[in-house]
């Protein structure tokens, strides 16, 4: 099945959801209707058409899409110029929607799906400005991706003035959201913002009631091409009251100190339901450095789908340890190890390139 986004915004475009309308974002492990991804376009990150680097990116993204497609429907957004190549790479069984793209980190540029009070879906359209208007980023097209995807599926949009990305938060589906001070309070994203102003907009957009703020993210994320602290590479919910936390054991790596700091912060927190957080450490891969410095390889940046966990693998001894931890954290799901070294080389992981669309609950109480 093929989708083509029309650039004409007419009467067929989904209506905006009024800002005050109550919504609820389910946890990632709740039932999905489909997974969304994007097909890597030629750009400064991935390289030009025909280059080995672009082919590596497309192969890595395809591995993830084909793995998830064994468990639930997958739709891949592709720039119109790349739609034919996308269909050739992805093969049958994966839908392609044509939407103008600058980049392929759909977790960040795409919509965040939430339930409306009647159980139908709405799409949160965060303001996107290239991870804080970074010099290397392009977002003229990506700033419209969330709305364009919603238009292509007929899902109404809830616009937000908050500059935010999907990798910058995690929810537990029961009122709690994880945020990072260096992301939502970044002056290049939201100048003049306070925790109170950010929380007010996040809670209105996601239906959460309590924010837990981490002071920072992993070290590599503050390099030239980083996001300045996305939470989805360092900590995630894995069930009610449970957080998986990236643990770097080697004191030589600066993320060892980050781990100790974050564990101290989380250890004193209660979730929105008043439960003390249970923290499960997930050891980092044993590799400490690559050609660009300290690595941020992380098993936290996994994706939870219907009956599956797509887990980053690194051909590392700790791959099996992480898989065992996640099998226990998400009982009843198959943990699929997917080589993510090329994805990390381009700046992210499996969670960064995926976005869940929850199953609608029309007629059901939320």
C-alpha positions as MATLAB code, in Angstrom:
seq = 'XXXXXXXXXXXXXXXXXXXXXXXXXXXXXXXXXXXXXXXXXXXXXXXXXXXXXXXXXXXXXXXXXXXXXXXXXXXXXXXXXXXXXXXXXXXXXXXXXXXXXXXXXXXXXXXXXXXXXXXXXXXXXXXXXXXXXXXXXXXXXXXXXXXXXXXXXXXXXXXXXXXXXXXXXXXXXXXXXXXXXXXXXXXXXXXXXXXXXXXXXXXXXXXXXXXXXXXXXXXXXXXXXXXXXXXXXXXXXXXXXXXXXXXXXXXXXXXXXXXXXXXXXXXXXXXXXXXXXXXXXXXXXXXXXXXXXXXXXXXXXXXXXXXXXXXXXXXXXXXXXXXXXXXXXXXXXXXXXXXXXXXXXXXXXXXXXXXXXXXXXXXXXX';
ca = [
       0.000    0.000    0.000;
       1.341    3.461   -0.858;
       0.593    6.798    0.734;
       1.304   10.113   -0.968;
       1.192   13.305    1.046;
      -0.366   16.220   -0.807;
       1.315   19.555   -0.117;
      -1.979   21.377   -0.603;
      -3.491   22.131    2.791;
      -7.170   22.253    2.033;
     -10.368   20.961    3.528;
      -8.934   17.449    3.631;
      -6.376   18.460    6.274;
      -7.153   17.206    9.802;
      -8.526   19.805   12.160;
      -6.426   21.007   15.053;
      -7.401   19.737   18.494;
      -8.168   22.625   20.868;
      -5.317   23.113   23.320;
      -7.505   22.522   26.356;
      -8.836   19.153   25.200;
      -7.792   16.379   27.617;
      -5.555   13.693   26.102;
      -3.547   10.695   27.308;
      -0.327    9.237   25.931;
      -0.162    5.468   26.454;
       3.085    3.792   27.438;
       5.179    2.461   24.578;
       4.501   -1.138   25.622;
       0.747   -0.748   25.180;
      -0.921   -2.006   21.975;
       0.195   -0.397   18.725;
      -1.636    0.108   15.462;
       1.644    0.565   13.623;
       5.221    1.807   13.803;
       6.443    4.858   11.896;
       9.960    5.355   10.551;
      11.663    7.531    7.936;
      13.900    6.551    5.016;
      17.353    8.175    5.114;
      17.565   10.900    2.451;
      20.805   12.142    0.924;
      22.142   14.897    3.186;
      25.274   16.000    5.005;
      24.805   13.290    7.652;
      24.203   10.287    5.414;
      26.031   11.312    2.228;
      25.021   11.622   -1.394;
      23.086    9.180   -3.564;
      25.273    6.202   -4.393;
      27.713    6.843   -1.539;
      28.709    3.972    0.754;
      27.596    5.955    3.803;
      24.051    6.516    2.515;
      23.809    2.837    1.621;
      24.974    1.919    5.131;
      22.303    4.127    6.655;
      19.568    2.736    4.442;
      20.647   -0.820    5.185;
      20.630   -0.154    8.953;
      17.204    1.525    8.903;
      15.848   -1.287    6.711;
      17.030   -3.953    9.173;
      15.050   -2.257   11.922;
      11.931   -1.801    9.770;
      11.932   -5.413    8.592;
      12.450   -6.722   12.134;
       9.513   -4.754   13.540;
       7.326   -5.580   10.507;
       7.333   -9.224   11.581;
       5.286   -8.161   14.610;
       3.197   -5.145   13.576;
       2.533   -2.927   10.535;
       5.280   -0.463    9.632;
       4.965    2.692    7.559;
       8.139    4.409    6.380;
       8.060    8.080    5.437;
      10.202    8.846    2.394;
      10.971   12.053    0.592;
       9.232   11.925   -2.825;
      12.611   11.851   -4.605;
      13.545    8.718   -2.605;
      10.215    6.863   -2.685;
      11.239    4.400   -5.394;
      14.499    3.626   -3.622;
      12.646    3.201   -0.334;
      10.310    0.604   -1.801;
      13.250   -1.245   -3.338;
      15.197   -1.309   -0.073;
      12.267   -2.150    2.184;
      10.639   -4.800    0.026;
       7.041   -5.918    0.246;
       4.938   -5.711    3.365;
       6.114   -2.263    4.479;
       4.056    0.793    3.518;
       5.700    3.951    2.212;
       4.273    7.449    2.664;
       5.754   10.226    0.555;
       6.507   13.308    2.672;
       9.231   15.945    2.184;
      12.156   15.164    4.518;
      15.426   16.717    5.642;
      16.532   13.831    7.858;
      15.449   10.413    9.156;
      15.086   10.742   12.938;
      11.320   10.325   13.002;
      11.128    9.958   16.769;
      12.085   13.619   16.910;
      10.469   15.212   13.861;
       7.362   13.032   13.629;
       4.125   13.211   15.581;
       3.611   12.042   19.144;
       0.355   10.073   19.188;
      -2.069   10.393   22.090;
      -5.567    9.218   22.911;
      -8.407   11.718   23.044;
     -11.119   11.319   25.703;
     -13.195    9.088   23.402;
     -10.212    6.820   22.734;
      -9.544    8.072   19.206;
      -6.103    9.350   18.268;
      -4.641   12.832   18.021;
      -1.138   13.789   16.911;
       0.946   16.194   18.979;
       2.897   18.475   16.656;
       5.782   19.812   18.732;
       7.689   22.768   17.371;
      10.848   21.352   15.772;
      13.921   23.506   15.168;
      16.759   21.086   14.495;
      17.610   20.136   18.092;
      18.041   23.733   19.171;
      18.849   25.385   15.824;
      22.179   23.624   15.532;
      24.405   24.809   12.683;
      24.629   21.396   11.036;
      20.892   20.696   11.137;
      18.299   21.362    8.425;
      14.632   21.491    9.353;
      12.746   23.463    6.705;
      10.937   20.255    5.743;
      11.184   18.350    9.008;
       9.359   21.057   10.950;
       6.227   20.056    9.008;
       6.644   16.267    9.122;
       4.395   15.684   12.138;
       1.506   17.617   10.629;
       2.056   16.054    7.209;
       1.975   12.516    8.613;
      -1.218   13.326   10.496;
      -2.760   14.773    7.351;
      -1.854   11.642    5.423;
      -3.644    9.466    7.959;
      -6.581   11.745    8.787;
      -5.575   12.043   12.446;
      -6.346   15.448   14.021;
      -3.425   17.542   15.160;
      -2.695   19.093   18.526;
      -0.133   21.850   17.822;
       2.327   22.804   20.544;
       4.476   25.901   20.789;
       7.023   23.999   22.891;
      10.218   23.144   21.041;
      10.571   19.477   21.842;
      11.443   16.136   20.287;
      10.098   12.641   20.840;
      13.488   11.455   22.075;
      13.423   14.124   24.741;
      10.836   12.457   26.971;
       9.454    9.102   28.107;
       6.066    8.372   29.702;
       4.853    5.484   31.827;
       1.230    5.761   30.656;
       0.134    6.409   34.246;
       0.877   10.099   34.552;
       4.669   10.277   34.833;
       7.025   11.819   32.277;
      10.840   11.893   32.202;
      12.438   15.120   30.963;
      15.978   16.538   30.783;
      16.918   20.024   31.927;
      19.348   20.536   29.038;
      16.698   19.712   26.423;
      13.390   21.371   27.252;
      15.128   24.237   29.113;
      17.725   24.712   26.358;
      17.788   28.463   25.531;
      18.168   27.590   21.854;
      14.945   25.602   22.064;
      12.765   27.431   24.566;
      14.358   30.719   25.649;
      13.033   31.936   28.961;
      11.291   28.662   29.753;
      11.018   27.423   33.322;
      10.313   23.975   34.646;
       6.836   25.144   35.528;
       6.078   26.484   32.034;
       7.475   23.368   30.348;
       5.551   21.055   32.658;
       2.315   22.911   32.005;
       2.625   22.401   28.243;
       3.943   18.823   28.462;
       1.151   17.781   30.822;
      -1.466   19.405   28.584;
      -0.016   17.719   25.488;
       0.511   14.239   26.955;
      -2.002   14.002   29.798;
       0.760   13.521   32.360;
       0.635   14.959   35.860;
       4.175   14.581   37.221;
       7.531   15.346   35.615;
      10.793   13.821   36.788;
      13.697   15.970   35.610;
      17.123   14.545   34.889;
      19.919   17.112   35.032;
      21.638   15.894   31.858;
      22.154   13.104   29.343;
      25.162   11.106   28.148;
      28.493   12.792   27.411;
      28.624   12.169   23.663;
      25.234   13.838   23.294;
      26.857   17.206   24.013;
      29.347   16.943   21.150;
      28.866   18.956   17.964;
      26.270   16.594   16.505;
      24.425   15.676   19.705;
      20.908   16.455   20.908;
      22.107   18.028   24.174;
      20.700   15.373   26.444;
      17.877   13.226   25.065;
      16.518   11.010   27.802;
      15.792    8.024   25.541;
      19.433    7.001   25.419;
      19.992    7.018   29.175;
      16.727    6.144   30.975;
      13.316    4.702   30.105;
      10.224    3.383   31.805;
       9.733   -0.375   31.573;
       6.466   -0.869   33.395;
       4.699    0.918   36.204;
       7.188    2.351   38.681;
      10.177    0.817   36.901;
      13.046    2.584   35.132;
      15.871    1.077   33.124;
      19.049    3.133   33.564;
      22.226    3.145   31.472;
      25.121    2.027   33.681;
      28.698    2.739   32.676;
      30.982    0.740   34.950;
      34.371    2.003   33.797;
      35.475    5.058   35.820;
      37.603    6.167   32.861;
      34.465    6.884   30.841;
      32.805   10.209   31.760;
      29.398    8.515   31.675;
      30.359    6.613   34.820;
      29.973    9.866   36.753;
      26.789   10.658   34.814;
      25.334    7.281   35.803;
      26.083    7.872   39.491;
      24.517   11.332   39.323;
      21.355   10.153   37.576;
      20.911    7.169   39.861;
      21.071    9.480   42.872;
      18.444   11.775   41.337;
      16.084    8.932   40.424;
      16.497    7.069   43.712;
      14.675    9.780   45.587;
      11.686   10.057   43.259;
       8.084    8.877   43.355;
       6.000    8.392   40.217;
       2.645   10.068   39.582;
       0.897    7.296   41.527;
       3.110    7.796   44.584;
       5.236    4.693   44.028;
       8.983    4.766   44.706;
      10.864    4.139   41.481;
      12.469    0.745   41.020;
      15.706    1.274   39.108;
      17.151   -1.523   37.004;
      20.702   -0.946   35.809;
      21.541   -1.977   32.255;
      25.328   -2.192   31.750;
      26.746   -0.331   28.788;
      28.603   -2.172   26.029;
      32.245   -2.813   26.867;
      33.560   -0.582   24.071;
      34.547    2.797   25.484;
      35.778    4.830   22.520;
      35.606    5.089   18.762;
      37.428    7.340   16.299;
      35.414   10.341   17.528;
      35.878    9.860   21.253;
      33.805    8.402   24.091;
      30.945    6.311   22.693;
      27.329    6.629   23.789;
      26.417    3.070   22.781;
      23.390    2.207   24.858;
      20.861   -0.583   25.238;
      18.356    1.888   26.696;
      17.618    3.180   23.192;
      15.456    0.166   22.323;
      11.938    0.079   20.892;
       8.995   -1.801   22.408;
       6.421   -3.046   19.898;
       3.630   -5.598   19.803;
       5.194   -8.807   21.174;
       8.720   -7.528   20.422;
      11.583   -5.494   21.799;
      13.952   -4.277   19.070;
      17.201   -4.034   21.004;
      20.382   -2.339   19.816;
      23.255   -4.779   19.492;
      26.936   -3.986   19.061;
      28.633   -7.383   18.625;
      29.591   -6.914   22.258;
      29.755   -9.357   25.197;
      27.127   -7.298   27.002;
      24.568   -7.760   24.208;
      23.418  -11.027   25.761;
      23.339   -9.541   29.266;
      21.171   -6.651   28.088;
      18.873   -9.008   26.201;
      18.329  -11.032   29.369;
      17.514   -7.920   31.395;
      14.992   -6.738   28.802;
      13.380  -10.187   28.527;
      12.652   -9.965   32.238;
      11.589   -6.313   32.045;
       9.123   -6.966   29.193;
       7.799  -10.495   29.846;
       6.000  -12.159   26.960;
       7.919  -10.240   24.290;
      10.605  -11.539   21.988;
      13.841   -9.567   22.244;
      15.265   -9.119   18.752;
      18.897   -8.018   18.646;
      19.472   -5.663   15.703;
      22.948   -4.373   14.855;
      22.814   -0.654   15.651;
      26.448    0.331   15.228;
      25.807    2.156   11.975;
      22.760    3.927   13.420;
      24.855    5.175   16.338;
      27.612    6.224   13.935;
      25.083    8.564   12.308;
      23.924    9.963   15.643;
      21.214    7.838   17.268;
      19.778    4.420   17.959;
      16.735    2.260   17.283;
      14.405    4.308   19.480;
      15.525    7.485   17.692;
      14.332    6.198   14.304;
      10.979    4.711   15.369;
       7.671    6.145   16.595;
       4.718    4.177   17.871;
       1.121    4.814   16.826;
      -1.045    3.395   19.621;
      -4.140    1.406   18.815;
      -7.251    3.570   19.039;
      -9.729    2.878   21.826;
     -12.841    4.333   20.265;
     -15.760    4.008   22.649;
     -13.568    2.978   25.543;
     -12.968    4.928   28.722;
      -9.503    6.309   29.316;
];
